[in-house]
Coordinates of C-alpha atoms in Angstrom, one line a residue:
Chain O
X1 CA 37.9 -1.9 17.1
X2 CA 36.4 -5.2 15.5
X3 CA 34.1 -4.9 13.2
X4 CA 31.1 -6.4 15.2
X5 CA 31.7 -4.4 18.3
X6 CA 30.7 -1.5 16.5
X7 CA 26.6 -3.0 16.7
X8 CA 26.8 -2.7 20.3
X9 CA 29.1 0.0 20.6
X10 CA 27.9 3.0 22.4
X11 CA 24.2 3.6 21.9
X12 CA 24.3 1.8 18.4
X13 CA 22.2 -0.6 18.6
X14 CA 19.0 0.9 20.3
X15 CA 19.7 3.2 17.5
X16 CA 19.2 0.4 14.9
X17 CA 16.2 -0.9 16.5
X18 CA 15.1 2.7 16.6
X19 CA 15.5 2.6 12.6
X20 CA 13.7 -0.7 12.4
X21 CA 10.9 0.7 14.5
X22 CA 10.6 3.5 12.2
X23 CA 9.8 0.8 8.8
X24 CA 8.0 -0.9 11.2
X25 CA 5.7 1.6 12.4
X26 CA 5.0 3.0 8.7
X27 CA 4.3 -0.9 8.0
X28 CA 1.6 -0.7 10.8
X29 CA 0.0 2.0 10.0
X30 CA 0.0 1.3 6.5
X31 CA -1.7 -1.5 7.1
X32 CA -4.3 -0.3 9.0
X33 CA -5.1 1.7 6.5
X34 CA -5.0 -0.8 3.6
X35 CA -7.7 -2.8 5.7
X36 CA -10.4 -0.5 6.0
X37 CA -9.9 0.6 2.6
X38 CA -9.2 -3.2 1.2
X39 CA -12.0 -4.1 2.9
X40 CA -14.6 -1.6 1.2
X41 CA -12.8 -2.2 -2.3
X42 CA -13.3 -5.8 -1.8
X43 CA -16.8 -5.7 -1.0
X44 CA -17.2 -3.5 -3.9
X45 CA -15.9 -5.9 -6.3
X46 CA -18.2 -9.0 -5.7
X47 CA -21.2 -6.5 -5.6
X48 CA -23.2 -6.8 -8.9
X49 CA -22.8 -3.1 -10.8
X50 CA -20.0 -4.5 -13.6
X51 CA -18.9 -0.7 -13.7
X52 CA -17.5 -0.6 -10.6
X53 CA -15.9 -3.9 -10.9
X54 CA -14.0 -3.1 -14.1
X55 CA -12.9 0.4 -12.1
X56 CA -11.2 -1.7 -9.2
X57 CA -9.7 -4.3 -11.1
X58 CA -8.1 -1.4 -13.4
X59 CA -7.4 0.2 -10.2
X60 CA -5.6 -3.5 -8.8
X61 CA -3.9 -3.7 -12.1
X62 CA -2.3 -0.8 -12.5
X63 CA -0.8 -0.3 -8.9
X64 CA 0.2 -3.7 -8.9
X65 CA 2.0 -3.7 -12.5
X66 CA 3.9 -0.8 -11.6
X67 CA 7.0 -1.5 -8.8
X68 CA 6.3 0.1 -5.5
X69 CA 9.8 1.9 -5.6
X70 CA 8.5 4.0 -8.9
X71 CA 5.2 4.3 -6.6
X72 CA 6.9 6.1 -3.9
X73 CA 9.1 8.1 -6.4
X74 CA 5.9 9.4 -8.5
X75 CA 4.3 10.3 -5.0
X76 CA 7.6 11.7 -2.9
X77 CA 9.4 13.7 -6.2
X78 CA 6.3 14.1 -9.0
X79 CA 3.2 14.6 -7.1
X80 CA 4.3 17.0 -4.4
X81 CA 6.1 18.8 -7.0
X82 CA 2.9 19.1 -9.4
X83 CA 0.8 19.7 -6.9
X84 CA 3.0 21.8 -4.6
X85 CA 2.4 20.0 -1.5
X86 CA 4.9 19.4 1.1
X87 CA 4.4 16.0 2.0
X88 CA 7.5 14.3 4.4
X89 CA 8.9 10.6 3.3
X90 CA 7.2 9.3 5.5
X91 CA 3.5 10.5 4.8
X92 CA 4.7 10.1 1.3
X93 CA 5.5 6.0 2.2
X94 CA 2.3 5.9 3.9
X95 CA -0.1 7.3 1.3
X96 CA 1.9 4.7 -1.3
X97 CA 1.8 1.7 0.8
X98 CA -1.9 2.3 1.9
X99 CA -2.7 2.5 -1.9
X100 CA -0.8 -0.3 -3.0
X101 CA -2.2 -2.7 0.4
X102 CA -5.7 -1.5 -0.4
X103 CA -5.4 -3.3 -3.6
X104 CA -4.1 -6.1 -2.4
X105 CA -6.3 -6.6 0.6
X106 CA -9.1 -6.0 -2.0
X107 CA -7.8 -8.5 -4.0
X108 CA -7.9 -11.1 -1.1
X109 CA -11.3 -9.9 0.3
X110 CA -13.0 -10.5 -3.5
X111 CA -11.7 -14.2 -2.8
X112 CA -12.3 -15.0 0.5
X113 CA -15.7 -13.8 0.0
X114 CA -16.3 -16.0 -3.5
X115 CA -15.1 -18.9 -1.3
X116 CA -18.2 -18.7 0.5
X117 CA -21.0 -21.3 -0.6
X118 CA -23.4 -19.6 -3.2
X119 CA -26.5 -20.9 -0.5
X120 CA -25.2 -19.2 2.2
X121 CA -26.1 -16.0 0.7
X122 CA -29.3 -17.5 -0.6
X123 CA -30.1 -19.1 2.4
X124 CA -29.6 -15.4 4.8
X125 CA -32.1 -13.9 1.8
X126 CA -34.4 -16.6 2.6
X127 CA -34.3 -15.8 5.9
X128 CA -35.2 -12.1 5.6
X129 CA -32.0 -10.6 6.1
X130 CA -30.3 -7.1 5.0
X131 CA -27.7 -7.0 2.9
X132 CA -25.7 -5.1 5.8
X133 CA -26.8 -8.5 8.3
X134 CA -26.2 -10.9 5.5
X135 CA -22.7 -9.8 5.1
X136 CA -22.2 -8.8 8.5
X137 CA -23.4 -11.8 10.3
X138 CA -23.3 -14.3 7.4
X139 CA -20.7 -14.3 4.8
X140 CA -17.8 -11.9 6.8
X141 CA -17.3 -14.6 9.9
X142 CA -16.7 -17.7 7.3
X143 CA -14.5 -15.2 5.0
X144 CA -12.3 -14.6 7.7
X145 CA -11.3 -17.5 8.5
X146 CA -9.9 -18.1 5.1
X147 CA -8.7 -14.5 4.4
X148 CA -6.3 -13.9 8.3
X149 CA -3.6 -15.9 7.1
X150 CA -3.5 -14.2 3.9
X151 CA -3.4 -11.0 5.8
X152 CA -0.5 -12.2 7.7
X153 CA 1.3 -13.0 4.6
X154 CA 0.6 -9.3 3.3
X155 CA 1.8 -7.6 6.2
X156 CA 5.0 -9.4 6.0
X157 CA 5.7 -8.4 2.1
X158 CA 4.6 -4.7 3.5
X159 CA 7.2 -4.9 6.2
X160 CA 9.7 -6.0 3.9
X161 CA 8.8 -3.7 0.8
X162 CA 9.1 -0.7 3.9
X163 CA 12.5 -1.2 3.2
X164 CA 12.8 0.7 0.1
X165 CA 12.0 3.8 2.0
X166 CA 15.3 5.1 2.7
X167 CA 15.9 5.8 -1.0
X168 CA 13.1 8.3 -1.0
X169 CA 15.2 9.7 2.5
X170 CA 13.8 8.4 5.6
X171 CA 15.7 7.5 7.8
X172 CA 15.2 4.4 8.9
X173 CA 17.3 1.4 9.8
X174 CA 19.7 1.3 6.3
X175 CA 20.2 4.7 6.9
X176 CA 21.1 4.7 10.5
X177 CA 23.2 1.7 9.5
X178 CA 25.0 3.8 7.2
X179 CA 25.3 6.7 9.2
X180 CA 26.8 3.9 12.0
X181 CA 29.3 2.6 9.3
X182 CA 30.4 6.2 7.8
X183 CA 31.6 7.1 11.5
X184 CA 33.6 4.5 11.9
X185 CA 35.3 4.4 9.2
X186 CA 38.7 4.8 10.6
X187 CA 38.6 2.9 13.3
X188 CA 36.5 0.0 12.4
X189 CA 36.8 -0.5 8.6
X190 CA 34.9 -3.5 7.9
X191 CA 31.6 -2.3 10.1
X192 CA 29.3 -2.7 6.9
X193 CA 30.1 -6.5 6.6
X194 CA 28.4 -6.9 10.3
X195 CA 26.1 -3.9 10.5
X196 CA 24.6 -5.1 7.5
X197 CA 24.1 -8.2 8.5
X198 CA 22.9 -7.7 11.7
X199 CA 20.3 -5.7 9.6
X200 CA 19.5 -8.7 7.6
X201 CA 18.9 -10.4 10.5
X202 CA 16.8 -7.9 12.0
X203 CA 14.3 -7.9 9.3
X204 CA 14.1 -11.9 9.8
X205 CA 13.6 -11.8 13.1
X206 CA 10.4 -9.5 12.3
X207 CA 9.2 -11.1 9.4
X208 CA 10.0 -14.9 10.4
X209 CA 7.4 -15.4 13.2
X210 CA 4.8 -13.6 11.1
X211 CA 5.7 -16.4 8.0
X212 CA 5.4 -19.1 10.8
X213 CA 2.0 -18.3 12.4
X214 CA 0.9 -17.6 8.8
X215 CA 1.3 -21.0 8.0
X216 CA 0.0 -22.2 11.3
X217 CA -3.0 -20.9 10.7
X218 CA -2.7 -22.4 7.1
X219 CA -2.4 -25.5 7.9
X220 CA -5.0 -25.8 11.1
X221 CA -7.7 -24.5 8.2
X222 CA -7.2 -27.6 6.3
Chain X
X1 CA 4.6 18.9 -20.7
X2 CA 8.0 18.9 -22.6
X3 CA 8.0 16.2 -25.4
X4 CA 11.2 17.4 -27.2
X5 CA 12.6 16.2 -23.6
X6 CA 10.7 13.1 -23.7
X7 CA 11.9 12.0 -27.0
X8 CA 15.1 13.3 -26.8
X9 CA 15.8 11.2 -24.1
X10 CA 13.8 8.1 -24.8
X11 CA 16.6 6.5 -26.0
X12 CA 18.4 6.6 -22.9
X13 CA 15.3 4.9 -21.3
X14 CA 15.4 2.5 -23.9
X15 CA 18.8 1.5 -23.1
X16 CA 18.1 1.2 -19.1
X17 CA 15.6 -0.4 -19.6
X18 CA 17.4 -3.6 -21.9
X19 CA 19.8 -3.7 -19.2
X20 CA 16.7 -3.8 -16.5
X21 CA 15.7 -6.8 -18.9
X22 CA 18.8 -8.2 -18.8
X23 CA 19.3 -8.8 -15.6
X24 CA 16.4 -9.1 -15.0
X25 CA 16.2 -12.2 -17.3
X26 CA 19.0 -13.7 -15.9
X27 CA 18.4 -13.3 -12.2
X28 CA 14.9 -15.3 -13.0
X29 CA 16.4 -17.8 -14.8
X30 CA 18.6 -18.5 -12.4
X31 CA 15.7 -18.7 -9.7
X32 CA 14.4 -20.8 -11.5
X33 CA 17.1 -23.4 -11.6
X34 CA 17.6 -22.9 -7.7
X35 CA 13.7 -23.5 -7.4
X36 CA 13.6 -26.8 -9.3
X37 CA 16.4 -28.2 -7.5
X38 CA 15.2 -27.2 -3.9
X39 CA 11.7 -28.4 -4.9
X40 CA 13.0 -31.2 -5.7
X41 CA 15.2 -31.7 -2.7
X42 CA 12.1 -30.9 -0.9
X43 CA 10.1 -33.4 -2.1
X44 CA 12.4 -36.1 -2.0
X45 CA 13.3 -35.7 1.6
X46 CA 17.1 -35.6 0.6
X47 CA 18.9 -35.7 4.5
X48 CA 20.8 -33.0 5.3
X49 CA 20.4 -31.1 2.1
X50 CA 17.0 -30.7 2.9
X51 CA 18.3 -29.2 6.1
X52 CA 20.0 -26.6 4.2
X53 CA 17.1 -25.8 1.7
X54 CA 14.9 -24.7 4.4
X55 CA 17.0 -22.2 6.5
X56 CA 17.8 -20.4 2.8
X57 CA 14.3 -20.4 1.8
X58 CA 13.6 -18.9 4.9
X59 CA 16.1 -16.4 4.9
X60 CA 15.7 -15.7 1.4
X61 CA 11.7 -15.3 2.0
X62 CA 11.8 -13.0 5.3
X63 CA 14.2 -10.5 3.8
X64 CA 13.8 -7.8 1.8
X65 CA 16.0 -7.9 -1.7
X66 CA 17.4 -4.2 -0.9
X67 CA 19.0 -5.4 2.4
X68 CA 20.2 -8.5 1.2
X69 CA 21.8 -5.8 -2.5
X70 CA 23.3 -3.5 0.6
X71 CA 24.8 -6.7 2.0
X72 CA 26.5 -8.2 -0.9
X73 CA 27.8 -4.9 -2.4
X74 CA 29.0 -3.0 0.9
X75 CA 29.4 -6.0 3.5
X76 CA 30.9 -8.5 1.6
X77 CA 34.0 -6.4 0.1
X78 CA 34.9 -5.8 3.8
X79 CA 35.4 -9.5 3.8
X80 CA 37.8 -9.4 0.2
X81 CA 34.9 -10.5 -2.0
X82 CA 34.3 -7.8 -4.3
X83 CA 31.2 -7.9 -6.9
X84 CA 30.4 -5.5 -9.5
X85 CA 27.0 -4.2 -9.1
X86 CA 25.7 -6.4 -12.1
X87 CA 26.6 -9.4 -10.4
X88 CA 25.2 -8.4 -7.1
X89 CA 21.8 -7.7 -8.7
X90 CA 21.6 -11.1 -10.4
X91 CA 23.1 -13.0 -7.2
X92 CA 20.5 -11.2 -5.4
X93 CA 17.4 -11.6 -7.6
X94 CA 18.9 -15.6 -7.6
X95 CA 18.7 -16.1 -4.0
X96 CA 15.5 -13.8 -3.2
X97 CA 13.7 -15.7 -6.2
X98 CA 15.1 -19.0 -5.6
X99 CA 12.9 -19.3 -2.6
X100 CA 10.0 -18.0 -4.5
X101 CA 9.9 -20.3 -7.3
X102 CA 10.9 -23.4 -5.2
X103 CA 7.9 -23.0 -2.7
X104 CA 5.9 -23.1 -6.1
X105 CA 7.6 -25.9 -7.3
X106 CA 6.9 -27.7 -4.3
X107 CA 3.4 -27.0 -3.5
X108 CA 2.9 -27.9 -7.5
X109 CA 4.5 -31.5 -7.0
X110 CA 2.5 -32.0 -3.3
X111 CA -0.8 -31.5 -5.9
X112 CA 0.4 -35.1 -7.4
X113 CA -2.5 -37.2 -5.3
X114 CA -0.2 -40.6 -3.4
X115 CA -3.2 -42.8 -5.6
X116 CA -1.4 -41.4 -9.0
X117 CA 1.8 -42.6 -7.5
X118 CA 1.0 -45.5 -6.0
X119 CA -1.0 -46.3 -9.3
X120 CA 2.2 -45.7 -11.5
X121 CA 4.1 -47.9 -8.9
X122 CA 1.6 -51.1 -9.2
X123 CA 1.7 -50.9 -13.0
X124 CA 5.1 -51.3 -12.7
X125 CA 6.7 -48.2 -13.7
X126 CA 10.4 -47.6 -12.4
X127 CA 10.9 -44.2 -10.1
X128 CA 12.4 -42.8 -13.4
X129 CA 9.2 -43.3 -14.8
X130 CA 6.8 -42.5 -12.5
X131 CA 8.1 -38.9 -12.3
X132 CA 8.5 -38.4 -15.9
X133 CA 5.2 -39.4 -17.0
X134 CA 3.2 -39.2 -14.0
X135 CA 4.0 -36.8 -11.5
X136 CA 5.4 -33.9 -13.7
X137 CA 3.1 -33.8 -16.6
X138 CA 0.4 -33.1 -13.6
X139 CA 2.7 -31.2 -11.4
X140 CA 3.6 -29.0 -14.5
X141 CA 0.3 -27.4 -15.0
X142 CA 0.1 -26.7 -11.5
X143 CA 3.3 -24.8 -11.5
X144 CA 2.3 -22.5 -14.5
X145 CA -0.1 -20.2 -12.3
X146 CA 2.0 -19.5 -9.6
X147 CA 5.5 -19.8 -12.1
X148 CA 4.2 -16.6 -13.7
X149 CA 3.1 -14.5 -10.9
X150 CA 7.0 -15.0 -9.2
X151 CA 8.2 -14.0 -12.5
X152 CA 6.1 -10.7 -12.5
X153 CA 7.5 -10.0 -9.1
X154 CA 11.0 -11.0 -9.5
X155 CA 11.0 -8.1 -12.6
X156 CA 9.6 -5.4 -10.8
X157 CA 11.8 -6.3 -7.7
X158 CA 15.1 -5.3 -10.1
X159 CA 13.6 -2.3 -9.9
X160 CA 15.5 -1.8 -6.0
X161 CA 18.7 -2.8 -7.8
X162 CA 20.0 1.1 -8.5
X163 CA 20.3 1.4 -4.9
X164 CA 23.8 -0.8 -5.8
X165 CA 24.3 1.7 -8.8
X166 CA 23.6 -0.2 -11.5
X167 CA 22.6 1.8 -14.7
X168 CA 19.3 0.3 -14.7
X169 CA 15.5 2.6 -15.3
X170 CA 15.6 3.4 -11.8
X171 CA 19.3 4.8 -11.9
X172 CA 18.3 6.8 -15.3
X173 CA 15.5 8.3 -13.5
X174 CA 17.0 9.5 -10.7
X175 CA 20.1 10.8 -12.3
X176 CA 18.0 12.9 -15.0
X177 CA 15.6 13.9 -12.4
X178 CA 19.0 15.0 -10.8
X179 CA 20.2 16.8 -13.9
X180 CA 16.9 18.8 -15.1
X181 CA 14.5 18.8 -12.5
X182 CA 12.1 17.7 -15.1
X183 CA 10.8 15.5 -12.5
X184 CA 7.1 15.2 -14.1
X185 CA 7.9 13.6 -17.3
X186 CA 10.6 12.0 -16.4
X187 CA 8.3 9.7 -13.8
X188 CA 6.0 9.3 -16.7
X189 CA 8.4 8.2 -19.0
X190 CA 9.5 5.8 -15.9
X191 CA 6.1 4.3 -15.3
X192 CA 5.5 3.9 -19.1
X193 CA 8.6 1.9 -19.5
X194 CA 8.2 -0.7 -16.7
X195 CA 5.0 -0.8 -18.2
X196 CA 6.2 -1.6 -21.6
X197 CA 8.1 -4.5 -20.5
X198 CA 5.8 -5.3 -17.4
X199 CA 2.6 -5.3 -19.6
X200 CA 3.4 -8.1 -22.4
X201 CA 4.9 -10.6 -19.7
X202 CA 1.9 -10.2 -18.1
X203 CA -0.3 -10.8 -21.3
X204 CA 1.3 -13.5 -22.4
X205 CA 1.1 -15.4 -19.0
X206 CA -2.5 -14.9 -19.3
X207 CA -3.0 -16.2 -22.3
X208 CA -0.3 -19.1 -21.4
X209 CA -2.5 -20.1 -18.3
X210 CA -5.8 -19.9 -20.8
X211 CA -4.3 -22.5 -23.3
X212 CA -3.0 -24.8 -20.0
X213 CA -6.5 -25.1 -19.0
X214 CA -8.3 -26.0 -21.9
X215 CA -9.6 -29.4 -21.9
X216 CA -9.4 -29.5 -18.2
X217 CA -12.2 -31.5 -17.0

């Protein structure tokens, strides 16, 4: 057998896209998660208390400065282990990816939100509004605007940093590549030059569109 | 907490983690290079080359680094070009980076307004000079910000780079967590030495974009 047959031999191929739906699906809910939570960090951070401020931005620092790989090996090997919890790999990617999206959403929230005109917020205090209208009704449908492509552009590093989860053992699509390679070893040799690509090319043909209508929307904002 | 464990193996860290450096280094350097002359294909509109620069920054940019490691150290063997694992890292960090740096490159020349160039041009300057003492001074401060933040990332990425079993801090951990099961400080002693070397970089690029904006009106 060729090397390339192998991707579409049998059932292998729904059960690569089956592995790809797996990083994608921890991706998705991740960054679900990393909105809401982005969202109130954010908001948090252009509020006026300078305590809570210098908590997030140590918060944003340190998960940043630290690679997500380490993140997911303190959280899948050192925190169930002090803690004696039994978390899987993937609650274990989830709860790391949601911490480290939070930040990062956060981070884009604080400046999508300082991008708004000073007199905007004057002018909804002038007008007698609440803080929760002011920001409601205000400031959150001009951020926006600014902050979706941004968003775009974070879900796409998410998908792609999903990828690091097999090493912490879920299986996902390197895995299910591997497992495709290792049993054909005999009888297709070079299967990891084309499975692995064809993995390569998966991941672009997720994360390309989402580059493209990121920039889209870049460029119809200016 | 067992510190005759910590410091008795601190040295290995300290060893992993120069070669993390290392290659680390390298791999950026070399990004850079591939940045400046895509950027500068880029912006000159260079036919066919041009072409070429996009499809690998896009490649490069909608890929994750530990797919593109699996493909050059297990694919491309199959196909009779063997690399060790050091060279995989730092072709990998090249080509993931390379794309990085030369969107930044680019988007720092683009801040060059045409009336500074068209300026330069009615004084008389030749191309030559034109881009050595107008568009580059400007496009340089530009750069810095974004130059620093791709080199922040580009270290931390190495960090996938055990997955091709090289003996970098990832590796070290694993294989002593592995070994003794003295998973808690060992993943403190991992953290603490990405932020050794994470931690200054970061620092000094602050500082470096402070003194590039003084005196900016």
């Amino acid at each position: 057998m060729e090397g390339y047959e192998v991707i579409f031999a049998g059932s292998n191929f729904i059960r690569l896209l089956s592995g790809l739906w797996v990083t994608v699906r921890i991706s998705l809910i991740s960054i679900g998660f990393s909105l809401i939570f982005g969202f109130i960090v954010g908001i948090a951070m252009t509020g006026r208390s300078p305590l809570i401020k210098a908590l997030c931005r140590v918060y944003l620092e340190i998960v940043r400065m630290i690679p997500q790989l380490v993140w997911l090996f303190i959280m899948y090997f050192g925190v169930t282990r002090m803690t004696g919890l039994n978390l899987s790999g993937e609650a274990a990617s989830v709860i790391v990816f949601t911490i480290w999206g939070a930040a990062e959403t956060a981070d884009l929230v604080r400046s999508a939100f300082q991008s708004v005109p000073v007199h905007q917020f004057e002018s909804g205090r002038a007008l007698g509004l609440s803080q929760f209208q002011l920001y409601f009704f205000v400031i959150l449908p001009q951020a926006v605007k600014n902050l979706f492509p941004n968003i775009i552009n974070l879900a796409t590093r998410m998908i792609k940093t999903t990828a690091l989860i097999s090493l912490i053992g879920v299986t996902e699509v390197l895995k299910v590549g591997k497992q495709v390679i290792d049993a054909n070893r005999y009888d297709a040799p070079d299967a990891a030059l084309w499975v692995y690509g064809a993995i390569f090319l998966m991941y672009f043909a997720v994360c390309f569109p989402l580059s493209l209508l990121s920039r889209r929307l870049t460029e119809r904002k200016e | 907490m067992d510190w005759s464990f910590m410091t008795e193996y601190a040295p290995l860290f300290a060893e992993s983690a120069r070669i993390t450096v290392m290659i680390g280094g390298i791999g950026t350097l070399l990004a850079l290079v591939t940045g400046l002359i895509c950027a500068w294909i880029m912006y000159f509109r260079i036919p066919l080359l041009r072409q070429i620069a996009a499809v690998y920054t896009e490649l490069s940019r909608n890929t994750p680094l530990i797919v593109q490691l699996f493909f050059l150290y297990f694919g491309l063997p199959k196909a009779g070009v063997v690399l060790s694992s050091e060279l995989c890292g730092i072709i990998g960090l090249t080509f993931l980076g390379g794309s990085y740096m030369a969107e930044s490159f680019y988007a720092a020349l683009k801040t060059v307004s045409v009336s500074q160039i068209e300026s330069a041009e009615s004084l008389g300057l030749s191309r030559y000079q034109t881009m050595r003492y107008t568009v580059i001074p400007q496009a340089a401060r530009a750069a810095v910000p974004p130059l620093c933040a791709n080199v922040i990332f580009l270290l931390k990425e190495t960090s996938v780079f055990s997955a091709v079993s090289l003996a970098d801090l990832m590796f070290t951990a694993k294989d002593l967590i592995g070994m003794y099961y003295n998973t808690t400080e060992i993943l403190i002693m991992l953290a603490a030495f990405y932020l050794l070397i994470l931690l200054p970089v970061s620092v000094l690029f602050s500082l470096l974009e402070r003194r590039m904006n003084r005196g900016r009106i």
